[in-house]
């Protein structure tokens, strides 16, 4: 049984979730492909303070209505009795109710959900003894893989295309991620026999 650390936004939820809200609030022509950086202030040409003011207003609705990433439910359902599903998100704690309701409404099993309020997930990875992490933020994936020497599945997006270290495995979708993790779990199990 692996302890899987799973980011929520852009990983379990579709990475395109924010696009319609950005289009409506800032610029109707923004596309997902335009999102070349995780930091949206440059794309939107706004200050960090303006961005967080917008997030404070829109975040609960965005997370409430977020579509699930393609095939995420299929894969997570396959794993719910095989592995520990530990969701570790940078969401802030005031979004706890919205988050739990989203999981319930989407019928997603979890063994734990941690809203840590920061992108620095190192303490949460260490505390939860994570074996494999799932992420969409490039620097998080690289740092987690290097600090803990564990594999990190990085879901490909336009905003995370920089080079990655050997322990960061790119996946275009949840089915690719599943195949890699299942093979990893099988190999790990056969080595311990």
C-alpha atoms as one frame of an Amber mdcrd trajectory, in Angstrom:
protein
   0.000   0.000   0.000   1.411   3.361  -1.077   0.781   6.637   0.680  -0.222
   8.915  -2.189   0.030  12.661  -1.645  -2.311  14.375  -4.074  -2.628  18.072
  -4.820  -6.213  19.131  -5.614  -6.313  22.151  -7.933  -5.024  21.543 -11.443
  -4.441  17.908 -10.519  -7.741  16.368  -9.366  -9.672  19.352 -10.677  -9.198
  20.270 -14.318  -6.229  22.598 -14.829  -8.515  24.641 -17.098 -10.922  25.407
 -14.215  -9.881  29.049 -13.849 -10.084  29.972 -17.553 -13.775  30.965 -17.816
 -13.526  33.049 -14.620 -10.394  34.802 -15.873 -12.066  35.429 -19.232 -15.115
  36.949 -17.594 -13.254  39.054 -15.031 -10.176  40.187 -16.933  -9.990  39.429
 -20.629 -12.331  37.440 -22.809  -9.528  36.235 -25.076  -7.396  34.410 -22.456
  -7.044  30.698 -23.233  -5.570  27.814 -21.254  -2.619  27.757 -23.677  -1.880
  31.401 -22.752  -1.193  30.327 -19.159   2.574  29.840 -19.589   3.349  30.628
 -15.938   1.744  29.522 -12.691   1.782  33.132 -11.479  -1.200  34.659 -13.276
  -0.423  38.288 -12.336   1.865  38.665 -15.375  -0.681  37.263 -17.804  -3.422
  39.447 -16.330  -1.131  42.483 -15.945  -2.285  43.090 -12.366  -0.576  43.349
  -8.988  -0.432  40.493  -6.513  -2.752  42.481  -4.216  -5.297  42.836  -7.033
  -5.025  39.126  -7.813  -5.637  38.096  -4.185  -8.564  40.493  -3.891 -10.066
  38.746  -6.922  -9.251  35.297  -5.457 -10.846  36.165  -2.115 -14.027  37.038
  -3.985 -14.085  34.225  -6.588 -12.230  31.310  -4.993 -15.173  29.692  -3.147
 -17.326  29.677  -6.297 -14.481  28.473  -8.534 -13.692  25.555  -6.207 -17.361
  24.722  -5.683 -17.972  24.464  -9.433 -14.573  23.041 -10.468 -14.851  20.204
 -12.987 -12.899  17.075 -12.188  -9.856  16.277 -14.321 -10.556  13.687 -16.995
 -10.435  10.122 -15.614  -9.374  11.260 -12.118 -12.406   9.612 -10.508 -11.882
   6.324 -12.363  -8.270   6.103 -11.198  -8.859   7.293  -7.638 -11.749   4.832
  -7.296  -9.422   2.011  -8.405  -6.892   3.072  -5.774  -9.180   3.811  -2.817
  -8.811   0.311  -1.336  -5.225  -0.280  -2.529  -3.498   2.899  -1.366  -3.909
   5.746   1.136  -5.304   8.823  -0.642  -3.956  11.878   1.193  -4.975  15.158
  -0.425  -2.573  18.017   0.332  -3.604  21.394  -1.043  -2.390  24.992  -0.860
  -6.037  26.012  -0.389  -6.593  28.121   2.697  -8.521  26.717   5.677 -11.602
  28.919   5.147 -12.249  26.793   2.022 -12.587  23.574   4.041 -16.375  23.315
   3.804 -16.386  24.013   0.042 -13.641  21.400  -0.406 -15.357  18.640   1.587
 -18.657  19.358  -0.178 -16.930  19.107  -3.568 -15.445  15.709  -2.660 -18.843
  14.502  -1.425 -20.742  15.801  -4.468 -18.236  14.149  -6.808 -18.249  10.861
  -4.866 -14.494  10.942  -4.288 -12.989   8.851  -1.517 -10.251  10.335   0.635
  -8.382   9.110   3.665  -7.335  12.626   4.610  -7.578  16.186   3.290  -5.070
  18.822   4.434  -5.614  22.434   3.391  -2.250  23.877   4.344  -2.680  27.429
   3.024   0.734  27.533   1.330   2.430  26.084  -1.733   5.254  24.864   0.509
   4.149  21.274   0.995   7.398  19.865   2.398   6.205  19.597   6.018   2.960
  17.902   4.942   4.841  15.418   2.728   7.214  14.590   5.585   4.486  14.371
   8.262   2.358  12.061   6.114   5.287   9.880   4.963   4.256  10.255   1.313
   5.553   7.616  -1.155   4.405   9.286  -4.404   3.145  12.845  -4.878   0.852
  14.262  -7.598   1.238  17.913  -8.569   0.757  20.481 -11.334   3.076  23.209
  -9.976   6.549  22.762 -11.450   8.689  24.047  -8.566   6.674  22.044  -6.015
   7.149  18.846  -8.018  10.907  19.389  -8.353  11.450  20.371  -4.721   9.385
  17.489  -3.294  11.133  14.938  -5.511  14.604  16.239  -4.640  14.127  16.782
  -0.889  12.459  13.407  -0.245  13.857  11.397  -3.162  10.364  10.215  -4.071
   8.628  10.110  -7.439   6.331  13.017  -8.242   3.787  12.771 -11.034   3.630
  16.171 -12.747   0.487  16.655 -14.809   1.490  18.443 -18.023   0.117  21.959
 -18.437   1.288  25.007 -20.410   2.530  26.547 -17.121   4.900  23.762 -16.054
   7.062  23.006 -19.079  10.502  23.755 -17.584  12.989  20.832 -17.347  12.485
  18.373 -14.475  14.784  16.112 -12.418  14.720  12.342 -12.929  12.219  11.637
 -10.111   9.578  13.904 -11.686   7.437  11.923 -14.099   5.316  13.852 -16.568
   1.806  12.564 -17.251  -0.682  13.941 -19.752  -3.644  12.460 -17.886  -4.759
  10.281 -14.991  -4.641   7.056 -17.028  -0.926   7.619 -17.723  -0.390   8.428
 -14.054  -2.232   5.244 -13.059  -0.113   3.064 -15.326   3.121   4.525 -13.948
   2.034   4.213 -10.301   0.677   0.682 -10.732   3.968  -0.412 -12.290   5.944
   1.367  -9.548   3.835  -0.266  -6.808   4.239  -3.698  -8.421   8.030  -3.320
  -8.701   8.285  -2.024  -5.149   6.207  -4.921  -3.862   8.282  -7.521  -5.727
  11.484  -6.043  -4.240  10.167  -6.458  -0.692   9.145 -10.087  -1.172
